[in-house]
Coordinates of C-alpha atoms in Angstrom, one line a residue:
X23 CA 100.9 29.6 -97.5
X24 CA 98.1 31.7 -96.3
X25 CA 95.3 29.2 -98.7
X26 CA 96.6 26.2 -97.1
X27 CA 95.9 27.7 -93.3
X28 CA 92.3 26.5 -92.2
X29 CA 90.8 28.9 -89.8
X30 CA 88.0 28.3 -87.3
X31 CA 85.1 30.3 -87.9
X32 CA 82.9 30.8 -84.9
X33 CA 78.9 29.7 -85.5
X34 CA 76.0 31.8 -86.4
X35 CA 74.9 33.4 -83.5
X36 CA 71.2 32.0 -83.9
X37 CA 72.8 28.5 -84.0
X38 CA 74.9 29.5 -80.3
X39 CA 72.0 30.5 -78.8
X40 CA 70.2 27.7 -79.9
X41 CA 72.9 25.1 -78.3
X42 CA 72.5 27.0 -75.2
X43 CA 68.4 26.4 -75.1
X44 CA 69.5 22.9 -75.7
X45 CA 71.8 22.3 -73.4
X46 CA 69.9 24.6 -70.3
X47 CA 66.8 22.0 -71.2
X48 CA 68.9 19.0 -71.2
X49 CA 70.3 20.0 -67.8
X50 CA 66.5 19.8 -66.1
X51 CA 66.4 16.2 -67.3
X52 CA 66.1 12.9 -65.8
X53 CA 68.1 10.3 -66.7
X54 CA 66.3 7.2 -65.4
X55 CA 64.5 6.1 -62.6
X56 CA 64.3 3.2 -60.3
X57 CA 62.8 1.4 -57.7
X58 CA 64.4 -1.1 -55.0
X59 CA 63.0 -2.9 -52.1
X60 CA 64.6 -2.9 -48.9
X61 CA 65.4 -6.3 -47.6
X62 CA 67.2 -8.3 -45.4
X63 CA 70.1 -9.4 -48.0
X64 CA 70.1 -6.2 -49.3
X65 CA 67.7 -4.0 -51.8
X66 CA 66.9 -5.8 -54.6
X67 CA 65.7 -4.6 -57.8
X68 CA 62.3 -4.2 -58.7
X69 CA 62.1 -1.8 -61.8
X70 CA 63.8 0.7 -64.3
X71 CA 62.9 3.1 -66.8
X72 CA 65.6 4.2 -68.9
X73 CA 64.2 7.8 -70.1
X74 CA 67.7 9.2 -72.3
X75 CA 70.2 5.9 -72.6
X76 CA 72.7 8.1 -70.4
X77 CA 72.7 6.0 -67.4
X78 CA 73.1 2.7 -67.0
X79 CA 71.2 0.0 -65.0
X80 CA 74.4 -1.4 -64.0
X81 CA 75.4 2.3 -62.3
X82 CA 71.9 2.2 -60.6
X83 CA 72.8 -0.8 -59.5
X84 CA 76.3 -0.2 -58.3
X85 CA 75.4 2.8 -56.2
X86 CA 72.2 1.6 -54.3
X87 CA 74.6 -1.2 -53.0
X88 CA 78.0 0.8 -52.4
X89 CA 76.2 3.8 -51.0
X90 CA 72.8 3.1 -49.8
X91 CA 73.3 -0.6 -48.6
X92 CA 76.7 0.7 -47.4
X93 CA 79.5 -1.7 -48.6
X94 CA 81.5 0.8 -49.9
X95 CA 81.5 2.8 -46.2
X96 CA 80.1 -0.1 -44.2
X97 CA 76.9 -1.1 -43.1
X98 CA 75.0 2.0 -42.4
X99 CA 71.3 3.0 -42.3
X100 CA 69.4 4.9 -45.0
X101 CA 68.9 7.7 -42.9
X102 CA 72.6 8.6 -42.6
X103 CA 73.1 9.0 -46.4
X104 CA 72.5 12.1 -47.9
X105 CA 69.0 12.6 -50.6
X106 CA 72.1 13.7 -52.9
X107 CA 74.7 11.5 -53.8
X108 CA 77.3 12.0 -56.5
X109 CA 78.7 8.7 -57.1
X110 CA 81.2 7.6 -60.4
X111 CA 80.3 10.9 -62.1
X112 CA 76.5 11.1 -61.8
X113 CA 74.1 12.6 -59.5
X114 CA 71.6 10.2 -57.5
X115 CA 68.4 11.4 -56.4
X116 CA 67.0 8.8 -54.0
X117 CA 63.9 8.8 -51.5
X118 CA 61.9 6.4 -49.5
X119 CA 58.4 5.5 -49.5
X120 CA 56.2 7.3 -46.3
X121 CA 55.5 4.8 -43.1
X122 CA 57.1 1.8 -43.2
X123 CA 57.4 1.1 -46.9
X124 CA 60.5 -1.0 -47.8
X125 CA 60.4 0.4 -51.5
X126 CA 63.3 3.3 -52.3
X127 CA 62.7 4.9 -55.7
X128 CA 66.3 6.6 -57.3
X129 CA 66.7 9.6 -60.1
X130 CA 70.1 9.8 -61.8
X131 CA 71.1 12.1 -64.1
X132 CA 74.4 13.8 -65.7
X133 CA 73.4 17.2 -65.9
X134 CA 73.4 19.6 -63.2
X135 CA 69.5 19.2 -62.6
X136 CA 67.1 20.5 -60.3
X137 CA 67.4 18.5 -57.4
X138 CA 64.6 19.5 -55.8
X139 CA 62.2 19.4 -58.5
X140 CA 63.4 15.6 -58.5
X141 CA 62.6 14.9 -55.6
X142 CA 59.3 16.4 -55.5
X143 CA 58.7 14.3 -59.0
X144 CA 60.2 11.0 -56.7
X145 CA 57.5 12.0 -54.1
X146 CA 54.3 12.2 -56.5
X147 CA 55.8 8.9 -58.0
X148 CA 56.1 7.1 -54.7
X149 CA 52.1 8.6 -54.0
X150 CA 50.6 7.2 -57.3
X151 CA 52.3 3.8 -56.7
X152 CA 50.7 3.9 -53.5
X153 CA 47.3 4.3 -54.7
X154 CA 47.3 2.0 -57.5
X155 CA 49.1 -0.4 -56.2
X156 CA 48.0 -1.1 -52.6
X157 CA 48.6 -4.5 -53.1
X158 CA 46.4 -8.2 -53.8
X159 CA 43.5 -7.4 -56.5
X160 CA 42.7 -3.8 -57.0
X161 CA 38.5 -4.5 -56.8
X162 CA 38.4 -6.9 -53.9
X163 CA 41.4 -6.0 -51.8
X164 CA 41.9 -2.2 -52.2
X165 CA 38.2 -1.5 -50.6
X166 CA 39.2 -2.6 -47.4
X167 CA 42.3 -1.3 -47.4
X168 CA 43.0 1.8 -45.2
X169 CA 44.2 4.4 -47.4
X170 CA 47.1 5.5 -44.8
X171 CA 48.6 2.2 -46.0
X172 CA 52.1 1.8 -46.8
X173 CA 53.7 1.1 -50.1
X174 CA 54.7 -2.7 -50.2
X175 CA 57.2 -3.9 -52.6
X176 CA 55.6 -7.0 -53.0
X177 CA 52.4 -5.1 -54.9
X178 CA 54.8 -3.7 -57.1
X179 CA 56.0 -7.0 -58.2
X180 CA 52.3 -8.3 -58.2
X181 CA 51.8 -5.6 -61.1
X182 CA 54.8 -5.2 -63.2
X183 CA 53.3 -4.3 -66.3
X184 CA 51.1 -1.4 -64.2
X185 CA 54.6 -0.1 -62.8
X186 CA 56.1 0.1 -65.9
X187 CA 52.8 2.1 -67.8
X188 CA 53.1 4.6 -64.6
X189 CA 57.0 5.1 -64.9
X190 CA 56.8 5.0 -69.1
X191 CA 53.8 8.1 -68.3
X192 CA 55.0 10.3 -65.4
X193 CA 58.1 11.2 -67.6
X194 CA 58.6 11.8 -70.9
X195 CA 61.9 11.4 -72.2
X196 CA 63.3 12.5 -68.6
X197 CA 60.4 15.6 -68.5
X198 CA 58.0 14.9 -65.6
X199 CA 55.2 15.2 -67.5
X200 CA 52.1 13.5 -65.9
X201 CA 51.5 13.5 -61.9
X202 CA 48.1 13.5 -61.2
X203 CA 45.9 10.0 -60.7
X204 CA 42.7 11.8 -62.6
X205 CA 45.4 11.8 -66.1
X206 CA 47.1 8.6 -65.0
X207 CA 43.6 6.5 -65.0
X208 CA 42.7 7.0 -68.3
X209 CA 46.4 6.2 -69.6
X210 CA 47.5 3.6 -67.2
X211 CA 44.0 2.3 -65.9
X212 CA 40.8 1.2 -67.5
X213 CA 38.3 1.6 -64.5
X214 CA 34.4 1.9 -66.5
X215 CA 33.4 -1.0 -64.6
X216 CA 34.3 -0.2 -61.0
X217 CA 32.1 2.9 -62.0
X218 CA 29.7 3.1 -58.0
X219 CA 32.8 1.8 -56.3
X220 CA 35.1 3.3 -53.8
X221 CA 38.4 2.2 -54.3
X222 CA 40.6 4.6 -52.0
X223 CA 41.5 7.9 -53.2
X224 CA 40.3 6.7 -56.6
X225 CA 37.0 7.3 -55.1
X226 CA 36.4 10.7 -57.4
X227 CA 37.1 9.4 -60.4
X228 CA 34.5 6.3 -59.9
X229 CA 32.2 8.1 -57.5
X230 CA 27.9 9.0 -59.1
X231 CA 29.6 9.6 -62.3
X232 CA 26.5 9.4 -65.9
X233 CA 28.1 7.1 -67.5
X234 CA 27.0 9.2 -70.7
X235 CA 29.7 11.2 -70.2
X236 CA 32.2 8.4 -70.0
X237 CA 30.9 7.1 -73.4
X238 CA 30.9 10.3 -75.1
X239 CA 34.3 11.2 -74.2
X240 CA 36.4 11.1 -77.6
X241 CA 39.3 9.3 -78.3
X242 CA 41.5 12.3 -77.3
X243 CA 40.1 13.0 -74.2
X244 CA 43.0 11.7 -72.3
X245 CA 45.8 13.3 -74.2
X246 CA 43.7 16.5 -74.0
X247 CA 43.5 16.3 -70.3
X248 CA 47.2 15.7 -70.2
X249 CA 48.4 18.2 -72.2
X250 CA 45.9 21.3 -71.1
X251 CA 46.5 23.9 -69.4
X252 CA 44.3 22.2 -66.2
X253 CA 46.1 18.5 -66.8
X254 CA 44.4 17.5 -62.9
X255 CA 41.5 17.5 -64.3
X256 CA 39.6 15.8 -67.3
X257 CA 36.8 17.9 -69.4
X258 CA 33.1 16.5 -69.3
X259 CA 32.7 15.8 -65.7
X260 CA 28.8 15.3 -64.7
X261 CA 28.0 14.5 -61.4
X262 CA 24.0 14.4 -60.3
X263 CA 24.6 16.2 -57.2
X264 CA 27.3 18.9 -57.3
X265 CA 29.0 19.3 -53.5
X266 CA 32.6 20.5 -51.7
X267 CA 33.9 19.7 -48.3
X268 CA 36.8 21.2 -46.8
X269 CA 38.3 20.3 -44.2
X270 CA 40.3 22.5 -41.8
X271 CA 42.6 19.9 -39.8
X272 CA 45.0 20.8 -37.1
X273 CA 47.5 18.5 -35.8
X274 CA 49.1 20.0 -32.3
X275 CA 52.0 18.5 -31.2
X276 CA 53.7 19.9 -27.3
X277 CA 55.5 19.8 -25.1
X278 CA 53.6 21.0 -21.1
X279 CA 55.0 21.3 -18.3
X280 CA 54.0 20.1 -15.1
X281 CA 51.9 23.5 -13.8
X282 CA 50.3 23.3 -17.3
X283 CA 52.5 25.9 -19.0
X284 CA 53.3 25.5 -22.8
X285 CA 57.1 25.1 -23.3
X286 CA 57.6 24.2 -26.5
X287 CA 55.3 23.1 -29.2
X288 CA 53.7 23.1 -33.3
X289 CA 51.2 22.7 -35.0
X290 CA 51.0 21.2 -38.4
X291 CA 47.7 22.2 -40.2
X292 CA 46.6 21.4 -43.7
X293 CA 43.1 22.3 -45.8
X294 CA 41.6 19.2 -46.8
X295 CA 39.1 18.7 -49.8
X296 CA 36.4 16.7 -51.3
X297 CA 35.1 17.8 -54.8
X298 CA 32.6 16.6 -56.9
X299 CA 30.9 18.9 -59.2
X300 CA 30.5 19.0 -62.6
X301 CA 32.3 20.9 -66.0
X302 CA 35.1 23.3 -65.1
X303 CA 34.2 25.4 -61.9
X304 CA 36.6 28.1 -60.6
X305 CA 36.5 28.2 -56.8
X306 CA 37.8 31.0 -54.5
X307 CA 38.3 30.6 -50.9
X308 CA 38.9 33.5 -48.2
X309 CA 41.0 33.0 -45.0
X310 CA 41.9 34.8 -42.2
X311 CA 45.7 34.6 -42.4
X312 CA 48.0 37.4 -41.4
X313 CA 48.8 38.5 -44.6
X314 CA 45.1 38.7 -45.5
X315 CA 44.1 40.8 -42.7
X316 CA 46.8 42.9 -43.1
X317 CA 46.4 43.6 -47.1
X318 CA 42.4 44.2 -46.4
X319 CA 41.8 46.7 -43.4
X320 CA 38.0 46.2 -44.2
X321 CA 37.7 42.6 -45.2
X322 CA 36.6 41.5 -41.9
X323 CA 33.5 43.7 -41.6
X324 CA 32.1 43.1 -45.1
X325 CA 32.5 39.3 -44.8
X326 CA 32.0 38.3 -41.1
X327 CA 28.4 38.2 -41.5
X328 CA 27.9 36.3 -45.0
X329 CA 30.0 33.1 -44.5
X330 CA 29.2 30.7 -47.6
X331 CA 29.0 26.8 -46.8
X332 CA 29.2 27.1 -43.1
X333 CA 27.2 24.8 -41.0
X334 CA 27.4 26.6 -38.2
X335 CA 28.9 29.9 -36.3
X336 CA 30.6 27.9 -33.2
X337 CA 34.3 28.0 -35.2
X338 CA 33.9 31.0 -35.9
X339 CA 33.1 32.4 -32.3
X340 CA 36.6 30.0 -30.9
X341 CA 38.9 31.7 -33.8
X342 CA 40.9 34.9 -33.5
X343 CA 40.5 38.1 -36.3
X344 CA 44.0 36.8 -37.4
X345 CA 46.5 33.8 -37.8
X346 CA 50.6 34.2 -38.6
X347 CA 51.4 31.0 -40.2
X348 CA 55.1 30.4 -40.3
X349 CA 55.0 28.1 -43.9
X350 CA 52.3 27.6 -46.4
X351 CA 52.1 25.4 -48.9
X352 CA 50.0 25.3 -52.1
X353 CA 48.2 22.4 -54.0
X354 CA 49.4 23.0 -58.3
X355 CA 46.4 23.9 -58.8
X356 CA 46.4 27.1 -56.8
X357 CA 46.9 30.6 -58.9
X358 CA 49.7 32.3 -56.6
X359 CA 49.5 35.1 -58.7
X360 CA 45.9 35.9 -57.5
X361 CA 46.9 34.9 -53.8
X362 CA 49.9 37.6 -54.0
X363 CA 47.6 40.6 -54.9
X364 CA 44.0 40.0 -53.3
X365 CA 45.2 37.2 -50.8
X366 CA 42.6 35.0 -52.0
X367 CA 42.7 31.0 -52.8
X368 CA 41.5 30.9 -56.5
X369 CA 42.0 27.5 -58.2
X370 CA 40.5 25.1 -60.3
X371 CA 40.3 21.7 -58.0
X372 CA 40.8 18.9 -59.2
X373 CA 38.3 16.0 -59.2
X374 CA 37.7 14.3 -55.6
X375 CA 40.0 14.1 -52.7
X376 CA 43.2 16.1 -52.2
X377 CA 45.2 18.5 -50.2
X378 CA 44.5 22.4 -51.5
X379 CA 47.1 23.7 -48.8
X380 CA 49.4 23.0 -45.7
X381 CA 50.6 24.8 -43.2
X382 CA 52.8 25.0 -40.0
X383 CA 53.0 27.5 -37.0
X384 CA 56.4 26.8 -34.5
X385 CA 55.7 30.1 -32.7
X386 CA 53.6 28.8 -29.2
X387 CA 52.5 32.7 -29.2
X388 CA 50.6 32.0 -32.5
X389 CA 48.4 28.9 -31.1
X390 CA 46.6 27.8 -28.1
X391 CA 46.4 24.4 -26.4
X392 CA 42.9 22.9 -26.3
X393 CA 43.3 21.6 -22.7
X394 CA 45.2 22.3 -19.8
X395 CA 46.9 19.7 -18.3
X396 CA 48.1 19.3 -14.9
X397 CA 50.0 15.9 -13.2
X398 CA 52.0 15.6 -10.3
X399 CA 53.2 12.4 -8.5
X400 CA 53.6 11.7 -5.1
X401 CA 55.4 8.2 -3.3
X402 CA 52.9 6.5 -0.2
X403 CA 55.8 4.1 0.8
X404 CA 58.7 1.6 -0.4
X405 CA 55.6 -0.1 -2.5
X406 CA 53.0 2.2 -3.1
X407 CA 52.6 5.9 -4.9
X408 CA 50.0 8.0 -6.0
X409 CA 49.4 9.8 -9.4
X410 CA 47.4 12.8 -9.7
X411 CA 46.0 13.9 -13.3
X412 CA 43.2 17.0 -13.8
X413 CA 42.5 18.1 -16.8
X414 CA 40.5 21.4 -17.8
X415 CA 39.1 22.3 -21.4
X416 CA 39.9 25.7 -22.3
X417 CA 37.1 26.2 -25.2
X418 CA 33.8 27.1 -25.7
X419 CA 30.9 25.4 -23.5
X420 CA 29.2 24.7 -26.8
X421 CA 32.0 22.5 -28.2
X422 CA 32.8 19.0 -27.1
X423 CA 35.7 17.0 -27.4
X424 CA 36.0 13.3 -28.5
X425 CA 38.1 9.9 -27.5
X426 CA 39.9 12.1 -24.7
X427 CA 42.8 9.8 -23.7
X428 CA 45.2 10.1 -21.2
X429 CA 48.3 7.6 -21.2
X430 CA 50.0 7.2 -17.6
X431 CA 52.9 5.6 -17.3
X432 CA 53.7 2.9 -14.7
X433 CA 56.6 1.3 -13.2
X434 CA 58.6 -2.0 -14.6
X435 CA 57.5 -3.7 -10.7
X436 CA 53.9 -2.2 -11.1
X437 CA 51.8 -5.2 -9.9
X438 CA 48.4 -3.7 -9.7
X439 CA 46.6 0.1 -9.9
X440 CA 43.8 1.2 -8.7
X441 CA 42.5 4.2 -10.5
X442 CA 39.5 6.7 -9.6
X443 CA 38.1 9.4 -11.8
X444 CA 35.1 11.9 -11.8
X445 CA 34.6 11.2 -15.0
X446 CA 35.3 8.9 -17.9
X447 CA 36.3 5.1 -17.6
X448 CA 39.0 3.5 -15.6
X449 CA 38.4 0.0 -15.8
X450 CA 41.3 -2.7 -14.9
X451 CA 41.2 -4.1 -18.7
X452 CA 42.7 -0.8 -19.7
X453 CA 46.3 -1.4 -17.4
X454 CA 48.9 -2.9 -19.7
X455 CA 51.6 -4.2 -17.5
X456 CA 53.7 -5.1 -20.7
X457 CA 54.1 -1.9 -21.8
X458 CA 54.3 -0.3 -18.4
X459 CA 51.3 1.8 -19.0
X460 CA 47.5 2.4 -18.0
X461 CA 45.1 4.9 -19.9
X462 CA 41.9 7.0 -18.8
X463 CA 39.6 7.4 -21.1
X464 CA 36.7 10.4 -21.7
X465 CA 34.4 9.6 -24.7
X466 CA 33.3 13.0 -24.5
X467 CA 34.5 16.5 -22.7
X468 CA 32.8 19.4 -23.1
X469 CA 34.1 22.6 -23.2
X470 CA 34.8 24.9 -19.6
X471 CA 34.6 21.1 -17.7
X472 CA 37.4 19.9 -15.5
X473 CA 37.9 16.4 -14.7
X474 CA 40.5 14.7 -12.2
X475 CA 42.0 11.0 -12.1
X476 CA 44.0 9.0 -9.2
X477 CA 45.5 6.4 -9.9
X478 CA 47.6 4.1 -6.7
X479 CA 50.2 2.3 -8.0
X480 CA 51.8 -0.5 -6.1
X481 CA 55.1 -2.0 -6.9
X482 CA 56.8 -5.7 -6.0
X483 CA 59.3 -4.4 -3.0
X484 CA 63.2 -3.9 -3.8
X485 CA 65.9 -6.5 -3.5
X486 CA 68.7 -5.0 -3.8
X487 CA 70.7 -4.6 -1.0
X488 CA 72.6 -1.0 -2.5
X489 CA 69.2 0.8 -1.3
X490 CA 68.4 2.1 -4.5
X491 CA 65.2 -0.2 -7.3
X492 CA 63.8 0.5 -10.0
X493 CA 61.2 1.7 -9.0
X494 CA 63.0 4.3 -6.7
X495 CA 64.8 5.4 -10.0
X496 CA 61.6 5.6 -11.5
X497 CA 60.3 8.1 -9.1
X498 CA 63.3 10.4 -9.1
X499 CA 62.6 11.0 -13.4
X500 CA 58.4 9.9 -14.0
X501 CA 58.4 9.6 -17.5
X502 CA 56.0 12.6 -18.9
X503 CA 52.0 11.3 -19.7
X504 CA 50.6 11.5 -23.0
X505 CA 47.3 13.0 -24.7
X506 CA 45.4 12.3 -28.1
X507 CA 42.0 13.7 -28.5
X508 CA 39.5 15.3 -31.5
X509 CA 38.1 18.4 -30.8
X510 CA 35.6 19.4 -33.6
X511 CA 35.0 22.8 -34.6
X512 CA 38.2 24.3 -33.1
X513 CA 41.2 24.9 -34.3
X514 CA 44.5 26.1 -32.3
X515 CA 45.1 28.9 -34.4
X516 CA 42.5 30.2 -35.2
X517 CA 42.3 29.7 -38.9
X518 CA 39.5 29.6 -40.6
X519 CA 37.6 29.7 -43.3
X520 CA 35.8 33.3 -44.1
X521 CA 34.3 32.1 -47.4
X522 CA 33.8 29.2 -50.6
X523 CA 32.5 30.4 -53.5
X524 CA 32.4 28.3 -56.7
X525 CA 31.5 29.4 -60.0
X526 CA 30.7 27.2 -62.9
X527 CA 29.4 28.9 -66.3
X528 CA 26.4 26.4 -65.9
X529 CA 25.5 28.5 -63.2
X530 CA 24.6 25.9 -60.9
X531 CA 24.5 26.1 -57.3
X532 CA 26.5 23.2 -55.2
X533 CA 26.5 22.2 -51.7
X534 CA 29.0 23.1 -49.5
X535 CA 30.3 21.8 -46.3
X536 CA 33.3 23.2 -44.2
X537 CA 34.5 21.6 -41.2
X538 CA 37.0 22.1 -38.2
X539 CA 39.4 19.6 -36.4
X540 CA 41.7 19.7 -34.2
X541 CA 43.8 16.8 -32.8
X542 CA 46.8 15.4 -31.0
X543 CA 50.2 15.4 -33.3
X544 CA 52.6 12.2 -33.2
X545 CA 53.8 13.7 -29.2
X546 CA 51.6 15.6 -27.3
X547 CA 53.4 15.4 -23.7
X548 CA 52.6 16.7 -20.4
X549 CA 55.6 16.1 -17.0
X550 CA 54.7 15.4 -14.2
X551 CA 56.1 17.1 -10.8
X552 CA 57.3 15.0 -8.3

């Protein structure tokens, strides 16, 4: 009896462990990905890449119009569905193109994956799509074109093949594998004779480039510069002219209250470069975060007076000894180990433009505003009232400020405005009685001046026999005034760059440029008393 029993025998224990490697890899995977385009009827299909056969189109297909066009739930915007979506037993990752794209690009997979590295891989998609296909032909039309653009589903479908070489590359067999443009253009994108051109942020990879090294580069350059351990950027680089600008920008968005006072307000802040130098340089940058300040007592002293590739000491004489930033994020490029122990940038950059870090501060203890801002509001009469603006800049004397706008808003019954300033221009062309709003404009402000504006308003005179208008109504809640401006050389708070040194084993010595900008975020507000 006992011969004709089958027992189970449990597996080798090598060959268990191995099932597990297996099935913990296949559970980072993407199935497929997809992008739609956002239309009236609907979003209609524009492309697929089927990466493992474990998905099908038909699914894709199913859930973008049952869950993201809504006629499972009813009509509904994108913005009210979830990033995540599990739908009919598989995960959807989904995300939209930045600005007023109308092309949604969707992951599914089922495995549990990492959701956010999905999404991040969905986001550098969207990006390269973005850059090489801005849309019309890539030579004539892309020069012009801004590169702050948005992604048009119509240049997708202009380029199909292109589309499908970037979705076939960025992923290999549901790995993200290749993300940056520099790897991209030699796989995707033959570009030798646009070599001189600028062709948005393509411009690096075109830009004073021997075409020696071009010609010399073997046929395994590409899969090299892929599969190394720097894949953002390609060996045998040779510019004539080896240079770097950074740029420290500063986006400050507020909201001031009518005495001037700060109550509540960000700033969003991000390190911007330009590189074009040659071979394989290693570059180190020094700022005066809180974390560096605090992990080097004497950093300060022995680097304060030796500032490498600064044009000039103004920034650093409008900056604080130290800046709490509440988030920071990193470019791939950057070694976090090194940042951890010496608090120190050290990264290999990759060639031409791109974003080495970002930052934001939320704490309005940790930044100051550029200006001070002060309106109030005052009514002459049924028809006529009076609006006070003065504006201070709270800098140093030897900075100026640019394109200093103030936006005022008016009344629906404003029929004419007089405005008077000590400074700047007020002419009648700039009253916009459509959008209910005039503007006074100061080309340039320097810092420690203080300029006023009046502006008389007068309205059509109320018909309605209830005692209240519009333009009463209007007076008992003025709508708050708004501010852009550029202030070079400053920056809220107080970041800044302490030093840039790049070393190439060439030895050769590059140029290097650092800059400072600060500027008015999406709402920069000020309310006016009345």
């Amino acid at each position: 009896g006992e011969s004709g029993r089958s027992e189970k025998k449990d597996p080798p224990l090598f060959l268990a462990e191995r099932s597990r490697e297996e099935e913990e890899e296949v559970e980072m995977t993407i199935s497929c990905v997809a992008l739609f385009a956002q239309e009236a009827r609907g979003n209609k299909y524009i492309a697929l890449k089927d990466y493992r056969r474990e998905v099908t189109a038909k699914e894709v297909q199913r859930f973008v119009d049952e869950v993201l066009s809504g006629r499972r739930d009813g009509p509904k915007s994108t913005s009210q569905v979830s990033p995540v979506v599990h739908h009919d037993g598989v995960s959807y990752v989904w995300k939209r193109a930045s600005g007023k794209s109308n092309v949604l690009a969707v992951a599914a997979t089922r495995w549990d994956a990492n959701v956010l590295a999905m999404q991040e891989t969905l986001h550098q998609l969207l990006d390269l799509l973005k850059m090489f296909c801005p849309g019309g032909n890539i030579v004539s039309n892309a020069l012009s074109l801004p590169t702050n653009s948005a992604l048009k589903a119509d240049a997708l479908r202009e380029k199909p093949a292109l589309v499908l070489s970037i979705l076939e590359e960025v992923a290999d067999f549901g790995y993200p594998q290749v993300t940056q443009a520099e790897s991209l253009c030699d796989l995707v994108l033959d570009t030798p004779s646009l070599e001189g051109k600028t062709v948005n942020t393509l411009d690096a990879l075109l830009r004073r480039r021997k075409k020696d090294a071009a010609e010399d580069s073997s046929a395994g350059a590409a899969t090299l510069g892929v599969t190394g351990a720097v894949p953002w950027r390609k060996h045998g680089i040779v510019y004539k002219k080896n240079e770097v600008y950074l740029d420290a920008i500063e986006r400050v968005s507020a909201l001031v209250g009518a005495d001037g006072s700060l109550i509540s307000g960000r700033v969003n802040g991000s390190i911007q470069m330009k590189v074009y130098l040659s071979g394989m340089p290693e570059c180190k940058i020094g700022l005066n975060d809180k974390f560096m300040m605090e992990a080097e007592s004497g950093f300060q002293q022995a680097t304060s007076t030796a500032l490498e590739g600064r044009p000039t000491s103004v920034a650093q004489k409008a900056c604080r000894s130290q800046v709490a930033l509440d988030y920071i994020k990193f470019h791939q490029a950057v070694k976090l180990q090194h940042y951890e122990s010496d608090h120190q940038v050290h990264f290999v950059p990759p060639d031409g433009e791109f974003e080495l870090l970002s930052y934001t501060v939320s704490d309005t203890k940790n930044f100051t505003l550029p200006f001070t801002v002060t309106s109030w509001y005052k009514s002459l009469g049924r028809t006529r009232g009076e609006l006070n603006v003065k504006i201070r800049a709270d800098f140093p004397s030897s900075l100026v400020a640019f394109q200093v706008i103030t936006w005022i808003p008016l009344p629906k019954s404003t029929v004419k405005v007089n405005m008077q300033a000590t400074g700047g221009k007020t002419k009648s062309k700039y009253v916009d009685l459509a959008k209910n709003q005039t503007h006074w404009k100061l080309s340039e402000l320097r810092g420690g001046k203080e300029h006023k504006f009046k502006a008389i308003i007068e309205t059509m005179a109320g018909t309605q026999l209830s005692g209240s208008s519009p333009t009463k109504d209007w007076e008992k809640a003025v709508p708050p005034i708004k501010l852009t401006f550029q202030v070079p050389m400053f920056t809220s708070t107080g970041l800044r760059i302490r030093f840039l040194k790049v070393h190439e084993k060439s030895g050769y010595q590059p140029v290097k440029w650092v800059r400072y900008l600060t500027c008015a975020g999406d709402d920069y507000e000020v309310r006016v008393s009345h």
